[in-house]
XYZ file of C-alpha atoms in Angstrom:
476
model
C -6.047 58.083 -26.311
C -5.455 54.417 -24.229
C -6.400 55.441 -20.481
C -3.859 54.174 -18.494
C -5.040 51.730 -15.009
C -3.453 55.295 -13.100
C -6.067 56.392 -15.478
C -9.452 54.498 -14.865
C -8.228 54.544 -10.779
C -10.465 57.405 -9.254
C -13.317 56.131 -11.595
C -13.119 52.932 -9.735
C -12.323 54.374 -6.587
C -16.284 56.860 -6.935
C -17.919 53.340 -7.289
C -16.029 51.925 -4.259
C -17.813 54.707 -2.085
C -13.453 55.369 -1.100
C -13.104 51.634 1.053
C -10.306 51.513 -1.546
C -8.078 53.978 -1.613
C -6.160 55.005 -4.956
C -3.033 53.060 -3.577
C -5.206 49.987 -3.500
C -6.266 49.855 -6.886
C -3.496 50.180 -7.846
C -1.645 47.738 -6.177
C -4.427 45.222 -7.256
C -3.394 45.899 -10.561
C -0.053 45.198 -10.916
C -0.129 42.210 -9.441
C -3.036 40.447 -11.568
C -2.174 42.138 -14.814
C 0.349 40.317 -15.368
C -1.055 36.822 -14.306
C -2.601 34.846 -17.231
C -5.797 34.034 -15.319
C -8.663 36.006 -16.366
C -9.600 38.102 -12.803
C -12.378 40.573 -12.004
C -13.580 42.272 -8.854
C -16.550 44.004 -8.413
C -17.964 45.868 -5.179
C -21.253 45.358 -3.299
C -23.602 46.803 -5.656
C -21.706 44.617 -8.796
C -20.035 47.640 -9.872
C -16.485 46.088 -11.023
C -13.807 47.880 -9.509
C -10.452 46.158 -11.360
C -10.528 43.544 -14.442
C -7.402 42.889 -16.268
C -6.276 42.460 -18.664
C -6.721 39.274 -19.366
C -9.985 39.156 -18.517
C -11.171 41.470 -20.486
C -9.560 40.071 -23.777
C -11.926 36.968 -23.131
C -14.315 39.431 -23.068
C -13.468 41.139 -26.025
C -14.347 44.229 -23.892
C -11.703 47.040 -22.965
C -10.482 48.356 -20.080
C -12.362 52.048 -19.954
C -15.946 49.948 -21.318
C -15.117 48.459 -18.261
C -14.093 50.260 -14.944
C -17.653 51.655 -12.939
C -20.099 49.070 -15.184
C -22.449 46.974 -13.349
C -21.217 43.364 -14.125
C -23.918 42.841 -15.477
C -23.793 45.368 -18.561
C -21.089 43.625 -19.930
C -21.925 40.063 -19.216
C -25.237 39.872 -18.777
C -24.725 35.956 -18.178
C -23.417 37.441 -15.210
C -24.463 35.113 -11.986
C -23.075 38.227 -9.471
C -25.991 39.965 -8.536
C -26.737 36.196 -7.436
C -24.422 35.910 -5.533
C -23.670 38.756 -3.379
C -27.587 38.328 -2.671
C -27.173 34.748 -1.151
C -23.611 35.837 0.108
C -22.715 32.293 -0.671
C -19.610 31.602 -2.943
C -19.641 29.713 -7.305
C -16.595 27.219 -7.004
C -15.836 25.467 -10.743
C -18.647 26.889 -11.575
C -19.566 26.071 -15.522
C -20.262 29.060 -16.764
C -21.269 30.669 -20.750
C -20.305 34.286 -21.595
C -22.129 36.390 -22.823
C -20.455 36.593 -26.968
C -20.646 32.440 -26.274
C -17.504 31.612 -24.599
C -18.047 28.979 -21.775
C -15.307 28.542 -19.182
C -15.041 26.499 -15.235
C -14.986 29.910 -12.264
C -15.059 31.115 -9.112
C -17.512 33.480 -7.976
C -16.639 34.028 -4.763
C -18.548 37.168 -2.369
C -16.257 38.584 0.748
C -17.713 39.729 3.822
C -16.779 41.286 6.604
C -16.531 41.229 9.877
C -21.009 41.642 9.877
C -20.757 39.633 7.489
C -21.990 42.540 4.905
C -20.864 41.839 1.449
C -17.884 43.963 0.366
C -16.709 43.220 -2.482
C -16.894 40.138 -4.873
C -14.010 39.047 -6.770
C -14.411 36.453 -9.753
C -12.116 34.241 -12.552
C -11.882 32.080 -15.150
C -10.315 29.587 -14.530
C -10.536 26.893 -17.674
C -11.210 29.239 -20.695
C -10.942 25.921 -23.356
C -13.366 23.743 -22.240
C -11.523 21.155 -24.423
C -8.559 22.027 -22.069
C -10.133 21.036 -18.719
C -12.096 17.622 -20.648
C -7.901 16.806 -20.965
C -7.116 17.500 -17.529
C -10.370 15.401 -16.485
C -9.407 13.043 -18.835
C -5.460 13.202 -18.087
C -7.001 12.535 -14.146
C -8.786 10.032 -14.781
C -6.178 8.612 -16.456
C -3.807 9.085 -13.179
C -6.099 7.554 -10.874
C -6.569 4.306 -13.307
C -2.443 3.979 -12.844
C -2.362 4.938 -9.387
C -5.176 2.068 -8.809
C -2.856 -0.944 -11.058
C 0.559 0.292 -8.467
C -1.995 -0.597 -5.522
C -2.873 -4.103 -7.244
C 0.780 -5.018 -8.384
C 1.711 -3.705 -5.044
C -0.978 -5.670 -3.198
C 0.059 -8.781 -5.377
C 3.815 -8.836 -4.918
C 2.775 -8.400 -1.371
C 0.975 -10.805 -1.766
C -2.459 -10.360 -0.219
C -4.327 -9.508 -2.772
C -8.279 -10.017 -2.398
C -10.220 -7.968 0.070
C -14.184 -7.913 2.012
C -15.554 -7.279 -1.361
C -14.247 -10.048 -3.116
C -16.707 -12.820 -0.204
C -19.396 -13.404 -2.188
C -23.550 -13.614 0.007
C -25.437 -11.750 1.475
C -26.632 -14.569 3.867
C -26.885 -14.599 7.046
C -23.807 -17.242 8.186
C -21.611 -15.576 5.432
C -22.710 -11.601 7.119
C -21.261 -13.309 10.485
C -18.261 -14.695 9.075
C -17.676 -11.416 7.440
C -17.901 -9.737 10.449
C -16.158 -10.963 12.954
C -13.070 -10.628 10.211
C -13.240 -7.849 9.743
C -12.862 -7.372 13.844
C -9.911 -9.905 13.760
C -7.975 -7.101 10.967
C -8.461 -4.626 13.935
C -7.188 -6.557 16.567
C -2.909 -7.565 16.289
C -4.527 -11.135 17.625
C -3.286 -14.606 15.493
C -6.133 -15.634 14.025
C -7.861 -19.883 13.234
C -9.958 -20.115 9.648
C -11.818 -22.937 10.623
C -14.340 -24.756 7.193
C -13.828 -27.643 5.019
C -11.693 -27.402 2.343
C -13.063 -25.053 -1.549
C -14.937 -22.318 0.621
C -12.859 -19.902 0.617
C -10.401 -19.659 3.747
C -7.951 -18.019 1.552
C -10.194 -14.932 1.188
C -10.527 -14.451 4.936
C -6.044 -14.692 5.258
C -6.756 -11.998 3.030
C -8.787 -9.980 3.109
C -8.376 -10.251 6.844
C -4.662 -9.283 6.066
C -5.676 -6.436 3.820
C -8.069 -4.844 6.951
C -5.114 -4.359 9.601
C -2.111 -1.956 10.396
C 0.337 -5.154 8.481
C -2.225 -4.438 5.175
C 1.310 -2.214 3.313
C 3.507 -4.846 4.820
C 4.347 -8.515 3.032
C 1.034 -11.283 3.545
C 3.294 -15.141 3.125
C 1.566 -17.418 1.885
C 2.858 -21.738 3.329
C 0.709 -24.599 2.377
C 1.826 -27.085 5.599
C 0.800 -30.055 4.189
C 1.873 -29.614 0.895
C 5.272 -29.551 1.469
C 7.326 -32.289 3.100
C 7.464 -32.675 6.771
C 10.985 -32.718 6.399
C 11.309 -29.870 4.456
C 8.776 -28.258 5.747
C 11.718 -26.424 9.161
C 13.908 -24.912 6.624
C 10.853 -23.464 4.094
C 9.505 -21.880 7.640
C 13.194 -21.212 9.607
C 15.637 -20.997 6.934
C 18.606 -22.473 7.311
C 22.630 -21.443 8.239
C 24.982 -21.498 5.516
C 26.710 -25.161 5.854
C 23.074 -26.669 8.475
C 23.266 -29.692 6.687
C 24.803 -32.065 3.219
C 23.384 -29.971 0.155
C 22.936 -26.693 2.147
C 22.902 -23.408 -0.016
C 25.968 -21.637 -0.549
C 25.332 -18.584 2.104
C 22.322 -20.231 3.928
C 18.267 -20.058 3.241
C 15.729 -16.979 4.685
C 12.696 -18.236 5.765
C 9.818 -17.463 5.574
C 8.724 -16.025 8.702
C 11.516 -13.746 7.830
C 10.380 -12.635 3.932
C 7.513 -11.881 6.617
C 9.289 -9.304 8.460
C 6.016 -7.112 9.763
C 3.172 -8.761 7.860
C 1.229 -11.484 7.916
C 2.251 -15.560 7.380
C -0.699 -17.831 5.933
C -0.331 -21.261 7.383
C -2.612 -23.016 5.216
C -3.348 -25.951 6.907
C -2.360 -25.588 9.566
C -3.728 -29.451 11.185
C -1.333 -30.929 8.770
C 1.966 -29.943 10.201
C 3.879 -32.605 12.214
C 4.314 -32.603 15.683
C 7.960 -31.679 15.625
C 6.915 -28.126 13.930
C 4.468 -27.769 16.402
C 6.760 -27.782 19.289
C 8.958 -24.736 17.036
C 5.600 -22.652 15.730
C 4.776 -22.916 19.609
C 7.113 -20.633 20.402
C 7.107 -18.171 17.453
C 3.555 -17.237 19.276
C 5.658 -17.510 23.095
C 8.876 -16.072 22.766
C 8.723 -13.882 19.355
C 11.444 -15.583 17.669
C 12.927 -17.813 15.265
C 15.661 -20.378 14.843
C 17.159 -21.471 11.203
C 18.513 -24.461 11.088
C 21.803 -24.608 12.680
C 22.283 -21.086 13.745
C 23.480 -20.566 17.025
C 21.095 -17.219 17.782
C 17.587 -16.988 17.498
C 16.341 -13.524 15.800
C 12.807 -12.433 17.109
C 10.534 -10.992 14.667
C 7.508 -8.851 14.051
C 4.783 -11.106 12.461
C 1.149 -11.797 12.949
C 0.047 -15.873 12.061
C -3.355 -16.684 10.415
C -4.198 -20.442 10.294
C -6.415 -22.784 8.871
C -7.318 -24.852 8.617
C -10.599 -27.696 6.812
C -9.892 -30.104 10.145
C -11.299 -30.447 13.822
C -8.221 -29.045 16.164
C -10.125 -30.530 18.746
C -10.514 -33.764 17.904
C -6.840 -33.874 16.957
C -5.768 -33.013 20.123
C -7.879 -34.931 21.519
C -6.009 -38.214 19.750
C -2.559 -36.982 20.534
C -1.642 -35.438 16.712
C -2.486 -32.146 17.978
C -0.150 -29.867 20.280
C -3.523 -29.451 23.576
C -0.998 -25.849 24.023
C -0.792 -25.222 20.415
C -4.570 -24.950 20.290
C -4.627 -22.985 22.440
C -1.859 -20.065 21.463
C -3.931 -20.643 18.098
C -7.472 -19.771 18.727
C -7.465 -17.105 20.281
C -9.788 -15.404 17.568
C -11.727 -18.035 16.271
C -13.511 -17.614 12.552
C -16.121 -20.440 10.853
C -16.200 -20.153 6.898
C -19.698 -21.600 6.342
C -20.128 -24.993 3.785
C -21.904 -23.639 0.311
C -24.502 -26.214 1.477
C -25.013 -24.229 5.081
C -26.046 -20.670 2.353
C -26.884 -21.740 -0.840
C -29.301 -18.564 -1.049
C -25.661 -17.040 -1.719
C -25.549 -19.127 -4.726
C -26.729 -16.583 -7.057
C -25.412 -13.861 -6.353
C -22.380 -16.563 -6.563
C -23.284 -18.000 -10.168
C -22.995 -13.746 -10.630
C -19.560 -13.295 -9.333
C -17.992 -16.825 -11.144
C -19.723 -16.959 -14.351
C -18.222 -12.778 -14.771
C -14.265 -13.950 -13.462
C -14.528 -18.085 -15.729
C -15.838 -15.082 -18.589
C -12.089 -13.080 -18.280
C -10.073 -16.527 -18.215
C -11.887 -18.681 -20.622
C -13.086 -15.667 -23.220
C -15.915 -16.982 -23.607
C -19.077 -14.662 -23.131
C -21.959 -16.269 -21.464
C -25.170 -14.043 -21.074
C -26.688 -16.244 -17.842
C -27.613 -18.546 -16.170
C -31.375 -20.654 -17.259
C -33.487 -19.831 -13.948
C -34.170 -23.891 -14.236
C -30.448 -24.849 -14.003
C -29.820 -21.750 -11.936
C -32.792 -23.990 -9.635
C -30.765 -26.961 -10.424
C -28.003 -25.630 -8.170
C -29.774 -24.743 -4.705
C -30.596 -28.322 -4.380
C -26.987 -29.628 -4.480
C -25.721 -29.851 -1.335
C -22.210 -28.893 -2.741
C -19.513 -30.830 -0.747
C -16.726 -29.513 -2.969
C -17.485 -26.037 -1.269
C -17.088 -23.250 -3.433
C -14.672 -24.314 -5.353
C -16.609 -27.208 -6.888
C -19.397 -23.962 -7.933
C -16.628 -23.345 -10.070
C -15.832 -26.292 -11.933
C -19.138 -26.806 -12.189
C -19.806 -23.320 -14.437
C -16.534 -24.103 -16.201
C -17.617 -27.161 -17.389
C -21.069 -25.809 -17.958
C -19.297 -22.712 -19.749
C -17.255 -25.304 -22.811
C -19.934 -27.427 -23.349
C -22.972 -24.523 -24.120
C -19.651 -22.540 -26.053
C -22.213 -18.994 -26.035
C -24.923 -18.362 -24.371
C -26.836 -18.745 -21.380
C -26.050 -22.128 -19.258
C -28.897 -24.424 -19.374
C -29.510 -27.344 -16.845
C -27.954 -29.327 -19.625
C -24.462 -28.381 -19.451
C -24.840 -29.193 -16.066
C -23.194 -32.329 -14.578
C -25.595 -35.256 -14.194
C -24.528 -35.756 -10.102
C -25.983 -32.872 -10.322
C -29.200 -32.701 -11.981
C -29.957 -36.718 -10.872
C -32.046 -34.945 -8.077
C -33.438 -32.495 -9.680
C -35.175 -35.746 -11.856
C -36.123 -37.331 -9.240
C -37.277 -33.818 -7.161
C -39.201 -33.537 -10.652
C -40.670 -37.471 -11.301
C -40.709 -41.091 -10.040
C -38.927 -42.178 -12.778
C -35.530 -40.806 -14.087
C -34.695 -41.601 -17.624
C -30.698 -41.432 -17.797
C -28.168 -42.206 -19.955
C -25.716 -45.466 -18.670
C -22.977 -43.239 -18.629
C -24.752 -41.365 -16.296
C -25.833 -44.137 -14.275
C -22.372 -45.144 -14.109
C -21.046 -41.803 -12.875
C -23.019 -42.009 -10.500
C -22.314 -44.969 -8.690
C -18.352 -44.018 -9.408
C -18.362 -40.874 -7.951
C -19.968 -41.668 -4.266
C -17.740 -45.001 -4.601
C -15.116 -42.390 -4.092
C -16.427 -40.674 -1.862
C -17.071 -43.970 0.467
C -14.470 -45.316 0.200
C -12.022 -41.806 0.966
C -14.738 -41.839 4.046
C -13.539 -45.052 5.475
C -9.754 -44.433 4.945
C -10.028 -40.666 6.262
C -8.721 -39.481 3.074
C -5.383 -41.772 2.509
C -5.500 -41.659 -0.915
C -2.616 -45.084 -1.796
C -5.557 -46.545 0.796
C -8.229 -46.376 -0.791
C -6.822 -46.099 -4.964
C -6.327 -49.706 -3.129
C -9.026 -50.183 -2.326
C -10.483 -49.724 -5.264
C -7.845 -51.457 -7.730
C -7.360 -48.420 -9.816
C -3.513 -46.634 -9.618
C -2.796 -43.669 -6.528
C -2.356 -41.442 -10.369
C -6.508 -42.607 -11.778
C -8.119 -41.951 -8.468
C -6.699 -38.524 -8.655
C -7.971 -38.446 -12.079
C -11.613 -39.797 -11.104
C -10.738 -37.438 -8.263
C -10.411 -33.785 -10.715
C -12.844 -35.555 -13.146
C -16.071 -36.032 -10.545
C -15.036 -32.758 -8.306
C -14.757 -34.241 -4.983
C -11.722 -32.524 -2.562
C -10.524 -33.678 0.658
């Protein structure tokens, strides 16, 4: 006849030296027997005081066979003796029992106020390793989904680059990043300066993403790309009926869209003087006024501005307001040109090749050392943007495999050729390309970036000039 839990209690109490009474053990069984999780309680000598039905089934023993015996008699592989000796819990341990079953278990010593071991409590978390593996996989999938939705949220809010996207360990790059990180911790206006193609926008994204406004909108506006007469309505919006052709219901401006977050004003040096006055008011009064509105609107927006121009020189020429310049020039970050951090070329090339491989669907197994050395000797007037264009061209020419020096454009390789030999053997087409490129660059500098004047001086159309500038990676 099978003994009841009540029949086993005296045996358990005897092993516990009456530390627990009959009612306590009875209470334990009432709680733990219905639970479909394997549990066990042992005394300080590892004698089994309580084992529930689920654990008996798992170990393939009866309670009569288990109660009162040392746990290592029932399971020779038990680590309870070590746990009781060290007084240290073993949480979520993988354990193989004597019957061959593998499970994830807890073993916890229970101590009194003096730190002496009274009991040991054990439970099986997962007695099915396949189930455990499935949970791990599901958890990884959940983490992946969370990461994905975070990225989607970042894209919706507008900022999706972080400091990790700014590649390079050179001293100048490190200094710019360090200053940018400090700027992100404040609420001050930030001015990012640097040549075209250096990655000023990446810094703006990263500053926003590490600021207290990171979960709020990040709105981008290129002040040089929007016609001057439309810039005001684009930034501040307008009321219904403000002017002929105004939309019914009016329009919300970029500043209102950026409420609580940051607005990135790229090419701030191209902003007309009329708009500079209005921007100054935004910085001073923290309010905007829609076109045609009777009352101003209070806003909470952080301004991050960027320019490839020397604002101080523009101030001296009367082309940029001095008071606005000092309002913007609170936290200034200078992004170094690529020619001043050539030691970053290798890391940048690796990162860009990975990016372009995904974009073009072309697998490239790195870059040849000679080709990399050539990239390190070039001055890169177009900076990182030019490097990316050169690598994309090389990938398309080389298709799959390594990028070789022969895949690089002639205007880059010619400098290396000159270093290696006093005699340069090049094809006529390469010489023509070189002369054409250098001529366009010189004329653009002479006209201070005025493309219409440049095209007229060269005797070509403006569209032809744009095509050639794109072909030769010329940026202004």
